[in-house]
Amino acid sequence: MSEPRTIRWGILATGGIAGAFTRDLLVDPKTRGVTNIRHEIAAAASSSSKQRAQDFLSKDVKAPASAKAYGSYEELVQDPNVDVIYIATPHSHHYQNARLCLEARKHVLCEKAFTVNAAQARELVALAKKNNCILIEAVWTRYFPLSIYIREQITSGRLGTVTRVAADLSNSDDPLNKYGKDGNKHRMVNASLAGGALLDLGVYPINWCFQTLYLTQDPATRQKPTVQASVKKYAPTGVDETSSMILTFPRPASQGGDAHGIATTSINCATDSDDKGSAGPAVRVYGSKGEATVYFPTYRPTRTRVVLSDGTIEDKNWPQPGPGKGSGFYNGFGAMNAEGEGHGMFWEADEAGFALVEGRQEGRFLGWEESCVIMEVCDEVRKQGGIRYPEEIETLKYPVALKG
């Protein structure tokens, strides 16, 4: 057996999500059945200082001593020992950061939301094509074994004809009290950071609708959904506080006709109020022969249930693999997971590695066309809700020096 290919990672930004992703890179891929690649942390960069990048590597994630620290993103993209760059900045900055990487001919795994708008997404895709670079939107949930299982329930016909999917991701943040105290500068409500529920939380229920009702269709014949949206604004900054969307996915009568995706998101009410799964499923896939449900958290689910009309009930648990108890390994975003349990971000890292090995430029379960269509949906929701961000983060101009 040949030696696994080493995927050398550069980490662009040093916040909490960057830490969770980078710690997951340290988990041996063999714990999840992957033997043809391995991950290596080659470098990290902070826009604030080289010292912050060094602290991130040595203290936050305990990276190998060989990993280099940079005090600018420009230095990171010039490192010849970096294969793929993971972009972990706010989505307001994704277009500028990804352009920087792709212009330097670096492969990119970019956090969700992919960009601020669809025009930016299409521009990045065109540049990735031109420079023969991998470009993958890091919607990690798409690559979970749990998600693959749910899609298989649809494509196998086990659920019959799927006609409706309902998905929610909402946090009861009490935004006026939580964010208003600091002048609403927090990324969740700051218009200059493309704040609001839609692009931070809402992309998850939208992606559940897409991966069940769009990805499962023939790419040659599937059509973009139409969008009906209702948006409640967060008055102090004008971003969306609550967004509710009905996505109608066109299908021929032979496939059951149109299907409805209902995606909802809010920063002022909760999908699961006690964070213990007591409120029931966060995602429901309705078919003519049964239903598949996915339990909270919508972004990192570990439990499913399939209920069929013949009386079958199939419950499954999907724990994230890792080094195991007694390893001293901990990871998480916000709260830490159980000892020895990975966070689950290694699945998307593996996908980028597989793409590099196989000579692909796109993700298998979320390609360029679909990422762009999802951004078009978000554009339409914002249009119907009257939401516009500052021009400096909506623009296609490059380079633009952004704050934050």
CSV table of C-alpha atoms in Angstrom, one decimal:
chain,number,residue,atom,x,y,z
A,1,MET,CA,0.0,0.0,0.0
A,2,SER,CA,1.3,3.4,-1.0
A,3,GLU,CA,2.0,6.1,1.6
A,4,PRO,CA,-0.9,8.5,2.2
A,5,ARG,CA,-0.7,11.9,0.5
A,6,THR,CA,0.1,14.7,2.9
A,7,ILE,CA,-2.2,17.7,2.6
A,8,ARG,CA,-0.4,20.8,3.8
A,9,TRP,CA,-2.8,23.3,5.3
A,10,GLY,CA,-2.6,27.1,5.7
A,11,ILE,CA,-5.2,28.6,8.2
A,12,LEU,CA,-6.3,32.1,7.3
A,13,ALA,CA,-7.7,33.8,10.5
A,14,THR,CA,-7.3,32.6,14.0
A,15,GLY,CA,-10.8,32.8,15.6
A,16,GLY,CA,-12.9,30.1,17.2
A,17,ILE,CA,-14.0,28.3,14.1
A,18,ALA,CA,-10.4,28.2,12.8
A,19,GLY,CA,-9.4,26.6,16.1
A,20,ALA,CA,-12.1,23.9,15.8
A,21,PHE,CA,-11.1,23.1,12.2
A,22,THR,CA,-7.4,23.0,12.9
A,23,ARG,CA,-7.7,20.8,16.0
A,24,ASP,CA,-9.7,18.4,13.8
A,25,LEU,CA,-6.8,18.2,11.3
A,26,LEU,CA,-4.8,16.7,14.1
A,27,VAL,CA,-7.1,13.7,14.4
A,28,ASP,CA,-5.7,10.6,12.6
A,29,PRO,CA,-7.8,10.0,9.4
A,30,LYS,CA,-7.7,6.3,10.1
A,31,THR,CA,-10.1,6.8,13.0
A,32,ARG,CA,-12.7,7.5,10.3
A,33,GLY,CA,-11.6,5.0,7.7
A,34,VAL,CA,-9.5,7.3,5.6
A,35,THR,CA,-6.1,5.9,4.5
A,36,ASN,CA,-5.0,7.6,1.4
A,37,ILE,CA,-4.4,11.1,2.8
A,38,ARG,CA,-3.1,12.7,6.0
A,39,HIS,CA,-3.3,16.3,7.1
A,40,GLU,CA,-0.5,18.6,8.2
A,41,ILE,CA,-0.7,22.1,9.7
A,42,ALA,CA,1.9,24.0,7.7
A,43,ALA,CA,1.1,27.6,8.6
A,44,ALA,CA,-1.5,30.1,10.1
A,45,ALA,CA,-1.9,33.8,9.6
A,46,SER,CA,-3.5,36.5,11.6
A,47,SER,CA,-4.4,39.9,10.3
A,48,SER,CA,-3.6,41.5,13.7
A,49,SER,CA,-0.1,40.2,14.3
A,50,LYS,CA,2.4,37.4,13.9
A,51,GLN,CA,2.3,36.9,17.7
A,52,ARG,CA,-1.4,36.2,17.5
A,53,ALA,CA,-0.8,33.6,14.8
A,54,GLN,CA,2.0,32.0,16.9
A,55,ASP,CA,-0.3,31.9,20.0
A,56,PHE,CA,-3.0,30.3,17.9
A,57,LEU,CA,-0.6,27.6,16.7
A,58,SER,CA,1.2,26.9,20.0
A,59,LYS,CA,-1.5,27.5,22.6
A,60,ASP,CA,-4.9,27.3,21.0
A,61,VAL,CA,-4.4,24.2,18.8
A,62,LYS,CA,-1.1,22.8,19.9
A,63,ALA,CA,0.2,22.5,16.3
A,64,PRO,CA,3.6,20.9,15.5
A,65,ALA,CA,6.5,23.3,16.1
A,66,SER,CA,7.2,23.2,12.3
A,67,ALA,CA,4.1,25.2,11.6
A,68,LYS,CA,4.9,28.8,10.6
A,69,ALA,CA,3.2,31.9,11.9
A,70,TYR,CA,2.5,34.9,9.7
A,71,GLY,CA,1.3,38.4,10.6
A,72,SER,CA,-0.5,38.9,7.3
A,73,TYR,CA,-2.6,36.9,4.8
A,74,GLU,CA,-0.4,38.1,2.0
A,75,GLU,CA,2.6,36.2,3.5
A,76,LEU,CA,0.5,33.1,4.0
A,77,VAL,CA,-0.5,32.8,0.4
A,78,GLN,CA,3.1,33.1,-0.7
A,79,ASP,CA,4.3,30.1,1.4
A,80,PRO,CA,5.3,27.3,-1.0
A,81,ASN,CA,4.8,24.7,1.6
A,82,VAL,CA,1.0,25.3,1.8
A,83,ASP,CA,-1.3,23.3,-0.5
A,84,VAL,CA,-4.7,24.3,0.6
A,85,ILE,CA,-5.9,27.4,2.6
A,86,TYR,CA,-8.9,27.2,4.9
A,87,ILE,CA,-10.6,30.6,5.1
A,88,ALA,CA,-12.2,31.3,8.5
A,89,THR,CA,-12.9,35.0,8.4
A,90,PRO,CA,-16.4,36.5,8.6
A,91,HIS,CA,-18.4,35.9,5.4
A,92,SER,CA,-18.2,39.7,4.7
A,93,HIS,CA,-14.5,39.1,4.0
A,94,HIS,CA,-14.6,35.8,2.0
A,95,TYR,CA,-14.6,37.4,-1.4
A,96,GLN,CA,-11.5,39.5,-0.8
A,97,ASN,CA,-9.7,36.7,1.1
A,98,ALA,CA,-10.5,34.0,-1.5
A,99,ARG,CA,-9.5,36.3,-4.3
A,100,LEU,CA,-6.1,36.8,-2.6
A,101,CYS,CA,-5.6,33.0,-2.3
A,102,LEU,CA,-6.8,32.2,-5.8
A,103,GLU,CA,-4.7,35.0,-7.4
A,104,ALA,CA,-1.7,33.3,-5.7
A,105,ARG,CA,-2.9,29.9,-7.2
A,106,LYS,CA,-3.6,28.4,-3.8
A,107,HIS,CA,-6.4,25.8,-3.4
A,108,VAL,CA,-9.2,27.1,-1.1
A,109,LEU,CA,-11.7,25.6,1.4
A,110,CYS,CA,-13.8,28.7,2.2
A,111,GLU,CA,-16.2,28.8,5.2
A,112,LYS,CA,-19.9,29.4,4.7
A,113,ALA,CA,-21.6,31.6,3.7
A,114,PHE,CA,-19.5,31.3,0.5
A,115,THR,CA,-19.7,35.0,-0.2
A,116,VAL,CA,-22.0,38.0,0.4
A,117,ASN,CA,-23.8,37.7,-2.9
A,118,ALA,CA,-24.0,35.4,-6.0
A,119,ALA,CA,-22.0,37.8,-8.2
A,120,GLN,CA,-19.0,37.4,-5.9
A,121,ALA,CA,-19.4,33.6,-5.9
A,122,ARG,CA,-19.5,33.5,-9.7
A,123,GLU,CA,-16.4,35.7,-9.8
A,124,LEU,CA,-14.5,33.3,-7.5
A,125,VAL,CA,-15.5,30.3,-9.6
A,126,ALA,CA,-14.3,31.9,-12.8
A,127,LEU,CA,-10.9,32.6,-11.1
A,128,ALA,CA,-10.6,29.1,-9.8
A,129,LYS,CA,-11.3,27.7,-13.3
A,130,LYS,CA,-8.8,30.1,-14.8
A,131,ASN,CA,-6.0,29.3,-12.3
A,132,ASN,CA,-6.9,25.5,-12.1
A,133,CYS,CA,-7.5,25.8,-8.3
A,134,ILE,CA,-9.7,23.8,-6.0
A,135,LEU,CA,-12.5,25.9,-4.6
A,136,ILE,CA,-14.9,24.3,-2.1
A,137,GLU,CA,-17.5,26.0,0.1
A,138,ALA,CA,-17.0,24.6,3.6
A,139,VAL,CA,-20.6,23.5,4.5
A,140,TRP,CA,-19.2,20.7,6.7
A,141,THR,CA,-22.6,19.1,7.3
A,142,ARG,CA,-22.8,18.1,3.6
A,143,TYR,CA,-19.9,15.6,4.1
A,144,PHE,CA,-21.1,13.9,7.3
A,145,PRO,CA,-22.0,10.2,7.0
A,146,LEU,CA,-25.3,11.1,8.5
A,147,SER,CA,-26.1,13.5,5.6
A,148,ILE,CA,-25.1,10.8,3.1
A,149,TYR,CA,-27.4,8.4,4.8
A,150,ILE,CA,-30.3,10.9,4.6
A,151,ARG,CA,-29.8,11.5,0.9
A,152,GLU,CA,-29.7,7.7,0.3
A,153,GLN,CA,-33.1,7.4,1.9
A,154,ILE,CA,-34.3,9.7,-0.8
A,155,THR,CA,-32.4,8.4,-3.8
A,156,SER,CA,-33.1,4.7,-3.0
A,157,GLY,CA,-36.9,5.4,-3.0
A,158,ARG,CA,-37.2,4.2,0.6
A,159,LEU,CA,-39.2,7.3,1.5
A,160,GLY,CA,-41.2,7.2,-1.7
A,161,THR,CA,-41.6,10.5,-3.5
A,162,VAL,CA,-40.3,13.3,-1.3
A,163,THR,CA,-42.5,16.4,-1.6
A,164,ARG,CA,-41.5,18.6,1.3
A,165,VAL,CA,-38.5,19.3,3.5
A,166,ALA,CA,-38.7,21.6,6.6
A,167,ALA,CA,-35.5,22.8,8.3
A,168,ASP,CA,-34.7,25.3,10.9
A,169,LEU,CA,-31.7,26.8,12.7
A,170,SER,CA,-32.5,29.5,15.2
A,171,ASN,CA,-30.8,30.9,18.3
A,172,SER,CA,-32.6,32.7,21.1
A,173,ASP,CA,-30.0,35.4,21.4
A,174,ASP,CA,-32.2,38.2,22.8
A,175,PRO,CA,-30.2,40.4,20.4
A,176,LEU,CA,-31.2,43.8,21.8
A,177,ASN,CA,-29.7,42.9,25.2
A,178,LYS,CA,-26.9,40.7,24.0
A,179,TYR,CA,-25.6,42.7,21.1
A,180,GLY,CA,-27.0,46.2,21.8
A,181,LYS,CA,-24.9,46.7,24.8
A,182,ASP,CA,-21.7,47.0,22.8
A,183,GLY,CA,-23.2,49.2,20.1
A,184,ASN,CA,-24.3,46.3,17.9
A,185,LYS,CA,-20.8,45.7,16.6
A,186,HIS,CA,-21.0,42.0,17.0
A,187,ARG,CA,-20.7,40.0,13.7
A,188,MET,CA,-24.3,38.6,14.2
A,189,VAL,CA,-25.9,42.0,13.8
A,190,ASN,CA,-23.2,44.2,12.2
A,191,ALA,CA,-24.2,45.1,8.7
A,192,SER,CA,-20.5,45.8,7.8
A,193,LEU,CA,-19.8,42.1,8.6
A,194,ALA,CA,-22.9,40.9,6.6
A,195,GLY,CA,-24.6,40.1,9.9
A,196,GLY,CA,-28.1,38.8,10.5
A,197,ALA,CA,-29.6,35.3,10.8
A,198,LEU,CA,-29.6,34.5,7.0
A,199,LEU,CA,-26.0,34.3,6.1
A,200,ASP,CA,-24.8,32.9,9.4
A,201,LEU,CA,-27.5,30.5,10.5
A,202,GLY,CA,-29.9,30.4,7.6
A,203,VAL,CA,-27.5,28.8,5.2
A,204,TYR,CA,-27.8,25.6,7.1
A,205,PRO,CA,-31.6,25.1,6.7
A,206,ILE,CA,-31.2,26.3,3.1
A,207,ASN,CA,-28.5,23.7,2.6
A,208,TRP,CA,-30.7,20.9,4.1
A,209,CYS,CA,-33.4,21.8,1.6
A,210,PHE,CA,-30.9,21.8,-1.3
A,211,GLN,CA,-29.1,18.6,-0.4
A,212,THR,CA,-32.4,16.7,-0.1
A,213,LEU,CA,-34.4,18.3,-3.0
A,214,TYR,CA,-31.7,19.6,-5.4
A,215,LEU,CA,-28.5,17.5,-5.0
A,216,THR,CA,-30.7,14.4,-5.3
A,217,GLN,CA,-31.9,15.4,-8.8
A,218,ASP,CA,-30.2,14.8,-12.1
A,219,PRO,CA,-27.7,17.7,-12.5
A,220,ALA,CA,-28.5,17.8,-16.2
A,221,THR,CA,-32.2,18.5,-15.8
A,222,ARG,CA,-32.7,20.0,-12.3
A,223,GLN,CA,-33.9,23.6,-12.1
A,224,LYS,CA,-33.3,26.4,-9.7
A,225,PRO,CA,-36.0,27.0,-7.0
A,226,THR,CA,-38.3,30.0,-6.9
A,227,VAL,CA,-38.3,31.9,-3.6
A,228,GLN,CA,-41.0,33.4,-1.4
A,229,ALA,CA,-39.6,35.0,1.7
A,230,SER,CA,-40.7,36.9,4.7
A,231,VAL,CA,-38.1,38.9,6.7
A,232,LYS,CA,-38.2,40.7,10.0
A,233,LYS,CA,-35.4,43.2,10.4
A,234,TYR,CA,-33.3,43.8,13.5
A,235,ALA,CA,-34.2,47.5,13.8
A,236,PRO,CA,-30.9,48.9,15.2
A,237,THR,CA,-28.8,47.8,12.2
A,238,GLY,CA,-31.2,46.7,9.5
A,239,VAL,CA,-30.0,43.2,9.1
A,240,ASP,CA,-32.4,40.3,9.3
A,241,GLU,CA,-33.5,39.1,12.7
A,242,THR,CA,-35.9,36.4,11.4
A,243,SER,CA,-36.2,35.0,7.9
A,244,SER,CA,-38.7,32.4,6.6
A,245,MET,CA,-38.4,31.0,3.1
A,246,ILE,CA,-40.5,28.7,0.9
A,247,LEU,CA,-38.3,27.3,-1.9
A,248,THR,CA,-40.2,25.7,-4.7
A,249,PHE,CA,-38.1,23.2,-6.6
A,250,PRO,CA,-39.5,22.5,-10.1
A,251,ARG,CA,-39.8,18.8,-11.0
A,252,PRO,CA,-41.7,17.0,-13.8
A,253,ALA,CA,-44.9,15.2,-13.0
A,254,SER,CA,-43.2,11.9,-13.5
A,255,GLN,CA,-41.0,12.7,-10.5
A,256,GLY,CA,-43.9,13.8,-8.3
A,257,GLY,CA,-44.1,17.4,-9.4
A,258,ASP,CA,-42.8,20.4,-7.6
A,259,ALA,CA,-41.3,20.0,-4.1
A,260,HIS,CA,-41.3,22.5,-1.3
A,261,GLY,CA,-38.3,23.4,0.9
A,262,ILE,CA,-39.2,25.4,4.0
A,263,ALA,CA,-36.2,27.0,5.6
A,264,THR,CA,-36.4,29.2,8.7
A,265,THR,CA,-33.9,31.0,10.8
A,266,SER,CA,-33.9,33.6,13.6
A,267,ILE,CA,-31.7,35.1,16.3
A,268,ASN,CA,-34.6,35.8,18.6
A,269,CYS,CA,-36.1,32.3,19.1
A,270,ALA,CA,-34.6,28.8,19.4
A,271,THR,CA,-34.8,25.6,17.4
A,272,ASP,CA,-34.0,23.7,20.6
A,273,SER,CA,-34.6,25.8,23.7
A,274,ASP,CA,-32.7,23.6,26.2
A,275,ASP,CA,-29.9,22.5,23.7
A,276,LYS,CA,-30.6,18.9,24.7
A,277,GLY,CA,-32.8,17.8,21.8
A,278,SER,CA,-36.0,18.0,23.8
A,279,ALA,CA,-37.8,20.1,21.1
A,280,GLY,CA,-37.8,17.4,18.5
A,281,PRO,CA,-36.2,17.3,15.0
A,282,ALA,CA,-34.6,20.3,13.3
A,283,VAL,CA,-35.0,18.8,9.9
A,284,ARG,CA,-38.0,16.8,8.5
A,285,VAL,CA,-38.0,15.1,5.1
A,286,TYR,CA,-41.5,14.1,4.1
A,287,GLY,CA,-42.1,11.3,1.6
A,288,SER,CA,-45.1,9.4,0.3
A,289,LYS,CA,-43.8,6.2,2.1
A,290,GLY,CA,-42.3,7.7,5.2
A,291,GLU,CA,-40.3,10.4,6.9
A,292,ALA,CA,-36.7,11.0,7.8
A,293,THR,CA,-35.9,13.4,10.7
A,294,VAL,CA,-32.6,14.9,11.8
A,295,TYR,CA,-32.2,16.2,15.3
A,296,PHE,CA,-30.6,19.4,16.6
A,297,PRO,CA,-28.1,20.8,16.2
A,298,THR,CA,-28.9,21.4,12.5
A,299,TYR,CA,-25.2,22.1,11.7
A,300,ARG,CA,-23.7,19.2,13.6
A,301,PRO,CA,-26.4,16.5,14.0
A,302,THR,CA,-25.7,13.1,15.6
A,303,ARG,CA,-29.1,11.5,15.6
A,304,THR,CA,-31.7,10.5,13.0
A,305,ARG,CA,-35.0,8.7,12.8
A,306,VAL,CA,-36.7,7.1,9.8
A,307,VAL,CA,-40.4,6.3,10.2
A,308,LEU,CA,-42.1,4.3,7.4
A,309,SER,CA,-45.8,3.8,6.6
A,310,ASP,CA,-45.3,0.0,7.1
A,311,GLY,CA,-44.5,0.6,10.7
A,312,THR,CA,-40.7,0.5,10.5
A,313,ILE,CA,-38.9,2.8,12.9
A,314,GLU,CA,-35.2,3.2,12.5
A,315,ASP,CA,-33.2,5.2,15.0
A,316,LYS,CA,-29.5,5.9,14.4
A,317,ASN,CA,-26.8,7.7,16.3
A,318,TRP,CA,-23.9,9.2,14.5
A,319,PRO,CA,-21.1,10.1,17.0
A,320,GLN,CA,-18.1,11.9,15.5
A,321,PRO,CA,-15.0,9.7,15.5
A,322,GLY,CA,-11.8,10.7,17.1
A,323,PRO,CA,-8.9,9.5,19.3
A,324,GLY,CA,-11.3,8.2,22.0
A,325,LYS,CA,-11.6,8.5,25.7
A,326,GLY,CA,-8.3,8.7,27.6
A,327,SER,CA,-6.6,10.5,24.7
A,328,GLY,CA,-6.8,13.9,26.4
A,329,PHE,CA,-8.1,15.3,23.1
A,330,TYR,CA,-10.8,17.9,23.2
A,331,ASN,CA,-12.4,19.9,20.5
A,332,GLY,CA,-15.5,22.1,19.9
A,333,PHE,CA,-16.7,25.5,18.9
A,334,GLY,CA,-18.1,27.4,21.9
A,335,ALA,CA,-18.6,24.4,24.2
A,336,MET,CA,-16.2,21.5,24.1
A,337,ASN,CA,-17.3,18.0,23.0
A,338,ALA,CA,-16.7,14.8,25.0
A,339,GLU,CA,-13.1,13.7,25.4
A,340,GLY,CA,-11.7,12.0,22.4
A,341,GLU,CA,-14.5,13.1,20.1
A,342,GLY,CA,-13.7,15.1,16.9
A,343,HIS,CA,-15.8,18.1,16.0
A,344,GLY,CA,-16.6,16.8,12.5
A,345,MET,CA,-14.8,19.4,10.4
A,346,PHE,CA,-12.3,16.8,9.2
A,347,TRP,CA,-14.9,15.4,6.7
A,348,GLU,CA,-14.7,18.6,4.7
A,349,ALA,CA,-10.9,18.7,5.1
A,350,ASP,CA,-10.8,15.2,3.7
A,351,GLU,CA,-13.0,16.2,0.8
A,352,ALA,CA,-10.5,18.9,-0.1
A,353,GLY,CA,-7.7,16.4,0.2
A,354,PHE,CA,-9.5,13.9,-2.0
A,355,ALA,CA,-10.0,16.6,-4.6
A,356,LEU,CA,-6.3,17.3,-4.6
A,357,VAL,CA,-5.5,13.6,-5.0
A,358,GLU,CA,-8.1,13.0,-7.7
A,359,GLY,CA,-7.5,16.2,-9.7
A,360,ARG,CA,-10.9,17.6,-9.0
A,361,GLN,CA,-11.6,21.3,-8.5
A,362,GLU,CA,-15.1,21.0,-6.8
A,363,GLY,CA,-16.7,19.3,-3.9
A,364,ARG,CA,-18.6,16.1,-4.7
A,365,PHE,CA,-21.6,17.0,-2.5
A,366,LEU,CA,-21.6,20.8,-3.0
A,367,GLY,CA,-20.2,22.0,-6.3
A,368,TRP,CA,-19.8,25.4,-7.8
A,369,GLU,CA,-23.1,25.6,-9.6
A,370,GLU,CA,-25.0,24.7,-6.5
A,371,SER,CA,-23.1,27.1,-4.2
A,372,CYS,CA,-23.8,29.9,-6.7
A,373,VAL,CA,-27.5,29.0,-6.8
A,374,ILE,CA,-27.7,29.0,-3.0
A,375,MET,CA,-26.2,32.5,-3.0
A,376,GLU,CA,-28.8,33.5,-5.6
A,377,VAL,CA,-31.5,32.3,-3.2
A,378,CYS,CA,-29.9,34.4,-0.4
A,379,ASP,CA,-29.8,37.4,-2.7
A,380,GLU,CA,-33.5,37.0,-3.4
A,381,VAL,CA,-34.4,36.7,0.2
A,382,ARG,CA,-32.5,39.9,1.0
A,383,LYS,CA,-34.2,41.6,-2.0
A,384,GLN,CA,-37.6,40.7,-0.8
A,385,GLY,CA,-36.7,41.7,2.7
A,386,GLY,CA,-35.2,45.0,1.7
A,387,ILE,CA,-31.7,44.2,3.1
A,388,ARG,CA,-28.6,45.7,1.6
A,389,TYR,CA,-25.1,45.6,3.0
A,390,PRO,CA,-22.5,48.3,2.7
A,391,GLU,CA,-21.1,48.6,-0.9
A,392,GLU,CA,-17.5,47.7,0.3
A,393,ILE,CA,-18.6,44.1,1.1
A,394,GLU,CA,-21.0,43.8,-1.8
A,395,THR,CA,-18.5,44.9,-4.5
A,396,LEU,CA,-16.7,42.8,-7.0
A,397,LYS,CA,-13.7,45.2,-6.8
A,398,TYR,CA,-10.4,43.8,-5.7
A,399,PRO,CA,-8.4,44.4,-3.7
A,400,VAL,CA,-10.5,46.3,-1.1
A,401,ALA,CA,-9.2,46.9,2.4
A,402,LEU,CA,-12.0,45.9,4.8
A,403,LYS,CA,-12.2,46.7,8.5
A,404,GLY,CA,-12.3,43.9,11.1
